Coordinates of C-alpha atoms in Angstrom, one line a residue:
X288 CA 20.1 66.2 161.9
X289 CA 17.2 66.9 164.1
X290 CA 16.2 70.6 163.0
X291 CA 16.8 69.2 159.5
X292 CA 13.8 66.6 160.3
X293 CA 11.8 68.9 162.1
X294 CA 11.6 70.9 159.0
X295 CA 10.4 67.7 156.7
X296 CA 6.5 67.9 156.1
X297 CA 5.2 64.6 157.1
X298 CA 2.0 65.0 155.5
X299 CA 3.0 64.3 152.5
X300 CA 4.6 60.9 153.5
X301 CA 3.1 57.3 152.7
X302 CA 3.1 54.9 156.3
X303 CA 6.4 53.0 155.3
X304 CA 7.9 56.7 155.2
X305 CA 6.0 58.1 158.4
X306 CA 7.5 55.0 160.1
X307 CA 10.8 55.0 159.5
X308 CA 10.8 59.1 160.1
X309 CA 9.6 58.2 163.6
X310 CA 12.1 55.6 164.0
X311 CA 14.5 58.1 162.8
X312 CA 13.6 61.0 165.1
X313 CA 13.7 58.5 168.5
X314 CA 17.3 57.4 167.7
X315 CA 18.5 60.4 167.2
X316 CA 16.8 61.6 170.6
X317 CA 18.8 58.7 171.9
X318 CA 21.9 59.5 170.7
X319 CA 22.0 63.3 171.7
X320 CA 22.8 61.9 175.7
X321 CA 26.2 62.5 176.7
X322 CA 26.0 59.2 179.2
X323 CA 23.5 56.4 179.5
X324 CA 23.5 53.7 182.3
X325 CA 21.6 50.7 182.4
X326 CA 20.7 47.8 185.0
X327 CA 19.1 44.5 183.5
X328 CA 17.8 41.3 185.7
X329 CA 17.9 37.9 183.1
X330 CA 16.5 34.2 183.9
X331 CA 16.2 31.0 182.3
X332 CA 15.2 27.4 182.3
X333 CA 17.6 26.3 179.6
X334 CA 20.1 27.4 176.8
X335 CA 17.9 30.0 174.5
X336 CA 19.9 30.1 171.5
X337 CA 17.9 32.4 168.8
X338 CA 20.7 34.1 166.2
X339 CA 19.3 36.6 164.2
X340 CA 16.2 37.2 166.5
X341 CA 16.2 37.9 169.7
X342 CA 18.9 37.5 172.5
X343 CA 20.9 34.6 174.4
X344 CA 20.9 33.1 177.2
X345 CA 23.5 31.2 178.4
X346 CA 23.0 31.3 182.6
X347 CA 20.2 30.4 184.7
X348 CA 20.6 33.7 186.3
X349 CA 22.1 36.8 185.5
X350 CA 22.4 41.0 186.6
X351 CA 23.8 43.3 184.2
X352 CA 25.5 47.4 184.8
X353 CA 26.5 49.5 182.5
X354 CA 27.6 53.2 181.5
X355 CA 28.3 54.9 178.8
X356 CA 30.2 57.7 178.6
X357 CA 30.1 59.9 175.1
X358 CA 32.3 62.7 173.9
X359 CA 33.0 64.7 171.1
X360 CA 35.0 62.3 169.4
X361 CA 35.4 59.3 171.9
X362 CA 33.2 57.0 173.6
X363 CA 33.4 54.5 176.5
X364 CA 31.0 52.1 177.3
X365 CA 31.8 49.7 180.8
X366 CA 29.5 46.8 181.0
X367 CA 29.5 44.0 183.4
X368 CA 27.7 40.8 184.0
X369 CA 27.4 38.6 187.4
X370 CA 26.0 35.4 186.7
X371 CA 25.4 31.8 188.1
X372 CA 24.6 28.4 187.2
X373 CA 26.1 28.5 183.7
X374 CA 24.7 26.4 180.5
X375 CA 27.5 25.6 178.8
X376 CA 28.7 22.1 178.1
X377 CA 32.0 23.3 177.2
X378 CA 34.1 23.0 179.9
X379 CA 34.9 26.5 180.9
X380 CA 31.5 28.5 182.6
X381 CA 31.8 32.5 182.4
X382 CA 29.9 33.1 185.0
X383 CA 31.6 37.4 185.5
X384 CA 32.2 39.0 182.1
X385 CA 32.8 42.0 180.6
X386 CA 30.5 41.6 177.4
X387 CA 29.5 45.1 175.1
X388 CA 32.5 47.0 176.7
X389 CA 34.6 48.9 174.7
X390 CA 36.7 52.2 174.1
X391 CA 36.7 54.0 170.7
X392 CA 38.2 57.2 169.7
X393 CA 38.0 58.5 166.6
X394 CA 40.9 60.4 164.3
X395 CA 39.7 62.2 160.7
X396 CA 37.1 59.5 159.3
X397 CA 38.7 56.4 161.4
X398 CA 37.7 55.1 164.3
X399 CA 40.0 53.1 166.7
X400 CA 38.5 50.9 169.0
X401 CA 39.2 48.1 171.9
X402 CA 36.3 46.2 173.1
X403 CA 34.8 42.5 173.9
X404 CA 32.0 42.5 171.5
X405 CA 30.1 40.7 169.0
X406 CA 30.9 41.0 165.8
X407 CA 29.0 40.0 162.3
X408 CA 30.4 40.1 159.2
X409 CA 28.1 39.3 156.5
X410 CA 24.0 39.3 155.0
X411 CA 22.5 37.2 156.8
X412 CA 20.4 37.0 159.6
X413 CA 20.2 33.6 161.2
X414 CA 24.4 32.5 160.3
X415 CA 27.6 33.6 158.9
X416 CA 30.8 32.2 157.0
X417 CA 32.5 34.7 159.3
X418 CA 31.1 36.5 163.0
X419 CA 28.2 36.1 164.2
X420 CA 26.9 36.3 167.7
X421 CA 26.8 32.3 167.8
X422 CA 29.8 32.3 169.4
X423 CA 31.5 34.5 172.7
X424 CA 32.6 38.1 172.3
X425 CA 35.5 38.7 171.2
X426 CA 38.6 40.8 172.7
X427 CA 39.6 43.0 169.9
X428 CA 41.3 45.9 168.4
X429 CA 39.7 47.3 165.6
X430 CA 40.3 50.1 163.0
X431 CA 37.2 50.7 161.1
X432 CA 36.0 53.9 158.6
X433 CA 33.3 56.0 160.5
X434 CA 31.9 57.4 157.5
X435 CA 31.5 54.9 154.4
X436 CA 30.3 57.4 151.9
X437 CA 33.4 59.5 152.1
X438 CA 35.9 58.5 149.1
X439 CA 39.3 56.7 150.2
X440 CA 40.7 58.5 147.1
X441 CA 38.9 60.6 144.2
X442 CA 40.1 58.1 141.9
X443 CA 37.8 56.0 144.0
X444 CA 34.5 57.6 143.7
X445 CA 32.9 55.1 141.2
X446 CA 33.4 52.4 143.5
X447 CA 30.5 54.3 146.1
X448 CA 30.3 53.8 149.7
X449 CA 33.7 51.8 150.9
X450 CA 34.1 50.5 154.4
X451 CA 37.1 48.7 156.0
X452 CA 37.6 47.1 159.1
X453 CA 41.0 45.6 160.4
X454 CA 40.5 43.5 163.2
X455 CA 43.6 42.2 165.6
X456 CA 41.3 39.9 168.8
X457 CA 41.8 37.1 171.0
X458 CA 39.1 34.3 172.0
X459 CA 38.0 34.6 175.7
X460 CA 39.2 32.2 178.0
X461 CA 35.5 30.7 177.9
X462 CA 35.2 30.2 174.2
X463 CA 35.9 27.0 172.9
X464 CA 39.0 27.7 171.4
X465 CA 40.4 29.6 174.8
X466 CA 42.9 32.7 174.0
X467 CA 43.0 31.6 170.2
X468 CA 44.1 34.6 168.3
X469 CA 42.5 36.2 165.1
X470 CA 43.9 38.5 162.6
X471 CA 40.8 39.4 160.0
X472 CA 40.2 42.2 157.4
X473 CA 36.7 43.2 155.9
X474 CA 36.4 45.5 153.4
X475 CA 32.5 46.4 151.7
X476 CA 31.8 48.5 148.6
X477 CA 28.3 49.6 147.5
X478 CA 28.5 50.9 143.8
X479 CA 24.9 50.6 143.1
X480 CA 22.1 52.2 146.3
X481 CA 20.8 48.7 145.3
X482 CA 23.7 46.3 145.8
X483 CA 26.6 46.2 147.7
X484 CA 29.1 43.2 148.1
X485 CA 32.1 42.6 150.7
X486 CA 35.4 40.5 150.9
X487 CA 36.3 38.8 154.5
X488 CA 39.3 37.2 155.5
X489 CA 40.8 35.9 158.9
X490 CA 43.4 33.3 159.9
X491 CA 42.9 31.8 163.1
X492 CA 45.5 30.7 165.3
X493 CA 44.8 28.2 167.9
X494 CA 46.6 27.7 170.9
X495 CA 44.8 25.5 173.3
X496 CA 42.4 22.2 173.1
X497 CA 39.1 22.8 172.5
X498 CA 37.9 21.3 175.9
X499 CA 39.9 20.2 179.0
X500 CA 41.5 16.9 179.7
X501 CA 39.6 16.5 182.8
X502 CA 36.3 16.8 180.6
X503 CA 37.0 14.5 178.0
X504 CA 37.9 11.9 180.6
X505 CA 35.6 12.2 183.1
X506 CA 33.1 14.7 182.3
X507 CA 29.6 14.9 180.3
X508 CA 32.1 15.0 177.3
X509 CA 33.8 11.5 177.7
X510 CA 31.5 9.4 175.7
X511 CA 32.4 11.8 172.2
X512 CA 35.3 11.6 169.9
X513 CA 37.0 14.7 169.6
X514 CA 39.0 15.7 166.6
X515 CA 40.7 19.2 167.2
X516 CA 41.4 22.3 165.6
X517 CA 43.8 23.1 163.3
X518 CA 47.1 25.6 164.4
X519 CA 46.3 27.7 161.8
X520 CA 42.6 28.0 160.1
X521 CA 42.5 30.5 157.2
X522 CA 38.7 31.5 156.1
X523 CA 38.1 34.0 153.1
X524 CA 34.4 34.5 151.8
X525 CA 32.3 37.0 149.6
X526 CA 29.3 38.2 150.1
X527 CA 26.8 40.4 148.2
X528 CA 23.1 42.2 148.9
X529 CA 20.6 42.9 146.1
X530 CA 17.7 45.3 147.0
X531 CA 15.3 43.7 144.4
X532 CA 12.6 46.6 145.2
X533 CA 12.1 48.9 148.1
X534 CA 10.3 45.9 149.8
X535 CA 12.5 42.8 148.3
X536 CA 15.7 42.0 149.5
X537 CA 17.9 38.7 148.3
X538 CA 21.3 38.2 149.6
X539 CA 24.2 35.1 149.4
X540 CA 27.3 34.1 150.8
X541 CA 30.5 31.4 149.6
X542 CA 33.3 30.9 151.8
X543 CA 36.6 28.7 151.5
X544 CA 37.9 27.5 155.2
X545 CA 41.0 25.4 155.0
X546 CA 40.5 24.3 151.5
X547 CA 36.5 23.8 152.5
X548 CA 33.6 25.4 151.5
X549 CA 30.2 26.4 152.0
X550 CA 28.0 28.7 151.1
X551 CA 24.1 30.6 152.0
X552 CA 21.3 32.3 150.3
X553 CA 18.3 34.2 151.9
X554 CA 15.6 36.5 151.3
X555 CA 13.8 39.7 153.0
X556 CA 10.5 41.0 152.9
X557 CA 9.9 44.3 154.4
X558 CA 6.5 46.0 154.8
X559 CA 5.2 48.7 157.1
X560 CA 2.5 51.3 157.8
X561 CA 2.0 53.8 160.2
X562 CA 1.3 51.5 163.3
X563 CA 3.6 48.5 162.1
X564 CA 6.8 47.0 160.5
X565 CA 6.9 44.0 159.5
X566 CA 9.8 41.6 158.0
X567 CA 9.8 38.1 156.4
X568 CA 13.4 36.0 156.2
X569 CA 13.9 33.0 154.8
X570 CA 17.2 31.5 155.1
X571 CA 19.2 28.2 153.7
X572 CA 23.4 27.7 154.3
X573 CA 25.3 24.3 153.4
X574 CA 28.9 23.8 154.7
X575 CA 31.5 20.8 154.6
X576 CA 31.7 18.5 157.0
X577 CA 35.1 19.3 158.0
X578 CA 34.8 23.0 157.5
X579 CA 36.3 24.8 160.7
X580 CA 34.1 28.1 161.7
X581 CA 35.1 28.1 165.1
X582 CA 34.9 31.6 165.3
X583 CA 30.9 31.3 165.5
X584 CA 30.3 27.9 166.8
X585 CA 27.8 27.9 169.4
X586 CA 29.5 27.6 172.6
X587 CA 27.2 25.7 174.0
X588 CA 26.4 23.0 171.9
X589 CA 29.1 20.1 171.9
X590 CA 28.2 18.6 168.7
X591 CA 29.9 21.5 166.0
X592 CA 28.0 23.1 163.6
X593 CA 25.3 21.7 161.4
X594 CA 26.0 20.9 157.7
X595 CA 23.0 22.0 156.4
X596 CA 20.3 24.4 158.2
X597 CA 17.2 26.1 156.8
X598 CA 15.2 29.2 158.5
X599 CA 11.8 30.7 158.1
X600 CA 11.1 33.5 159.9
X601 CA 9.2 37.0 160.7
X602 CA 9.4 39.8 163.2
X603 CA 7.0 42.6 163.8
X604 CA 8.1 46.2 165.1
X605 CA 5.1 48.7 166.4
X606 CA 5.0 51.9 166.9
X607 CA 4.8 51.9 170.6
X608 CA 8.2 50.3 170.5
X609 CA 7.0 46.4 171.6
X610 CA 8.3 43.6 169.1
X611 CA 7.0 40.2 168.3
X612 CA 9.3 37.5 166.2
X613 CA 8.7 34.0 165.2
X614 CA 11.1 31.3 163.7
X615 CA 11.3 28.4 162.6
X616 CA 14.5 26.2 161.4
X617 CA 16.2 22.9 161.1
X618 CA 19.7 21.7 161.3
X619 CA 21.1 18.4 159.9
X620 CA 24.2 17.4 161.4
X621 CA 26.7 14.7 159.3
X622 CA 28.5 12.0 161.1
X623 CA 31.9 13.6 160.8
X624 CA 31.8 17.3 161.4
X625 CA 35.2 19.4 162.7
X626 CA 33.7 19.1 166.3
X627 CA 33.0 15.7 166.5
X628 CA 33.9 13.0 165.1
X629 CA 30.7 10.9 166.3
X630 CA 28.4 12.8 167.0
X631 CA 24.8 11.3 168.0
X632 CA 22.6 13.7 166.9
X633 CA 21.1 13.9 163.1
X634 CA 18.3 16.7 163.2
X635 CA 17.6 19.5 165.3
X636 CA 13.9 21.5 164.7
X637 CA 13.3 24.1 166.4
X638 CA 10.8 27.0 167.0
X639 CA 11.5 29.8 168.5
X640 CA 9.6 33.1 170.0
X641 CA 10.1 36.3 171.3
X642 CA 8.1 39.3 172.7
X643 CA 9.4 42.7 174.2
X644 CA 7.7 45.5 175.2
X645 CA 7.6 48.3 178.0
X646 CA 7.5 47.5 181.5
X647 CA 7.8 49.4 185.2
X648 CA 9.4 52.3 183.2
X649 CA 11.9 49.6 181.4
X650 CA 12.1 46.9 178.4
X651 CA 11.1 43.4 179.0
X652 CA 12.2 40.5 176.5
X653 CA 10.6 37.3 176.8
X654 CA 11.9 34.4 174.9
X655 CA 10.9 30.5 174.3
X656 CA 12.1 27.8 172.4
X657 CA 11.1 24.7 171.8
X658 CA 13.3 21.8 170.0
X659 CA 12.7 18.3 168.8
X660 CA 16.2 16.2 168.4
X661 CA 16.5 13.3 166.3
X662 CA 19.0 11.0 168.3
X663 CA 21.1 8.4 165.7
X664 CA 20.7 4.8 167.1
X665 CA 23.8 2.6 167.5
X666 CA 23.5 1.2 164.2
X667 CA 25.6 3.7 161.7
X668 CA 23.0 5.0 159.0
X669 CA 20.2 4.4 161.6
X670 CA 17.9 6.7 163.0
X671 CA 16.9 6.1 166.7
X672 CA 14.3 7.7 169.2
X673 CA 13.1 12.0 168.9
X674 CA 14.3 14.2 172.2
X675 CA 12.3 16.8 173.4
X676 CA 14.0 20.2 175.2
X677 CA 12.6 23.7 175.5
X678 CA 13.9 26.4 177.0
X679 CA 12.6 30.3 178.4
X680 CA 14.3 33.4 179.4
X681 CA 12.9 36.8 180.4
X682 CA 14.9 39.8 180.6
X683 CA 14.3 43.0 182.0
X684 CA 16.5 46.2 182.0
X685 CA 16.1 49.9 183.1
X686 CA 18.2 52.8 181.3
X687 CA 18.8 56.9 182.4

């Protein structure tokens, strides 16, 4: 791949082209090393939350080690975290993990893998029907194709680039549904180089309360009605991807969870030059109230997921490898949702920020947020006082 690039004549190139070309050529710089190890300090005020941009941060404090080790046809990656002074309001701190590790191994054009990662299955940036990083990695085995473009079958060639993944996983013990088990299948077909759509599926099967007795009772939790999970949570969706131009992107998602459904639309808009790339998103999903996506609720948010949330938002990408994004978004929460069943909160906005960039011979991420709750009085129907929270979070982390 490299002496193939070194060969292309960039001159002839416009800036969206030269960009991604040098984008291209530092990857695949990257992913020549045989073993990478990193170390990362992390600190925060408060729970920052950002989905699709940026990164969480669920501890005040936090130090991170990893390695990576990469082979001809396998690759190990050991990652752990230390941390103290959790933020969750859950019940069940994870303050030592083993988060992005993972063993893979691949056989023909399959690869075979075991880790306690995040997953996301779907479009979108900011939310999905499915995975998303919302929620804590899982603990999975997965069997996924390594090379979509290859045909399953001749007869299948019409059909384009195909990828499946099988997924067999297990909630950590500090997700809110502790040591639930998942069984999920995703399969994604591109006939068109604009458009491409993809199937999910998972069932869910819970095995243990969603937060502990001694919680509910005594704790920070006592003052909600809880209603609680169903045994078994089935969740199919489909979502698609149209490339409306070479700048343009819409994309949408419906999903039926236990007979409930929701669905989301978005829209990208990607421009670049030489020196900068630049993308627009703007984002809008609707769910039922009792619809039970506890695969990617936040873990640290007590009051479920919203019913309705909209998202504008924009990142920038420079040359020099320093990133700038910017969002903004609100979340309407109903009365009833499958977390609980009052719940005082009615609106969440929030804006949120992020910067990264080079520094002492590593990356550092620096992220805000600020939020503005809108707190129901004790009147049903009635709107009470605003709440104020913000939170920041730098991270820093060396690699060789």
């Amino acid at each position: 791949l490299l002496s193939d690039l070194a060969n292309i004549n960039t001159a002839s190139m416009n800036d969206s082209q030269l960009f991604a070309y040098l984008r291209v050529i530092s990857a695949a710089n990257y992913a020549k090393t045989s073993g990478i190890k990193a170390f990362s300090l992390a600190a925060s005020s408060d729970p920052v939350t950002s989905n699709g941009f940026g990164r969480h941060y669920q501890q005040q404090a936090e130090v991170g080690i990893s390695t990576d080790f990469i082979g001809k046809n396998w690759a190990v990656g050991i990652n752990k975290q230390l941390s103290t002074d959790s933020h969750y309001s859950n019940g069940y701190e994870a303050n030592n993990s083993w988060d992005g590790s993972y063993a893979a191994y691949t056989v023909g054009n399959w690869v075979l893998s075991a880790a306690q990662q995040q997953l996301w299955w779907g479009p979108a940036y900011d939310s999905s029907a499915n995975f998303s990083n919302t929620g804590r990695p899982l603990k999975a085995l997965q069997l996924s194709r390594l090379n979509s473009n290859t045909p399953l079958l001749s007869v299948l060639e019409p059909l384009g680039a195909v990828n499946i993944q099988l997924l067999l996983a297990e909630q950590p013990g500090s997700a809110l549904l502790r040591h639930a088990k998942v069984l999920a299948a995703r399969v994604n077909i591109k006939p068109l180089s604009q458009f491409e759509f993809a199937i999910s599926a998972s069932q869910l099967h819970s095995v243990n309360n969603i937060v502990p007795a001694d919680a509910i009772q005594n704790g920070p939790l006592s003052e909600y009605s809880y209603t609680f999970p169903a045994g078994r949570i089935n969740s199919v969706s489909l979502d698609g991807r149209y490339s409306i131009n070479s700048n343009t992107a819409a994309y949408t998602e419906v999903s039926l969870n236990n007979g409930n459904a929701g669905w989301l639309a978005g829209a990208e808009y990607l421009i670049a030059n030489h020196h900068l790339q630049a993308m627009l998103v703007a984002e809008y999903k609707e769910v039922a109230d009792k619809m039970q996506q506890w695969q990617s609720l936040q873990h640290d948010n007590p009051f479920g997921q919203p019913a309705k949330r909209w998202l504008v938002g924009s990142e920038l990408h420079y040359r020099d490898g320093s990133s700038i994004y910017v969002n903004l978004s609100q979340a309407s929460f109903s009365e009833n949702t499958a977390l609980v069943a009052t719940i005082p909160l009615n609106k969440r906005s929030q804006l949120a920020a992020g910067y990264q960039t080079k520094f002492v011979n590593g990356l550092l991420s620096i992220d805000a947020q600020i939020s503005r709750d809108t707190i129901r009085s004790g009147e049903a129907g009635q709107v009470g006082d605003a709440d104020f929270s913000q939170g920041i979070a730098v991270r820093w982390e060396y690699r060789w």
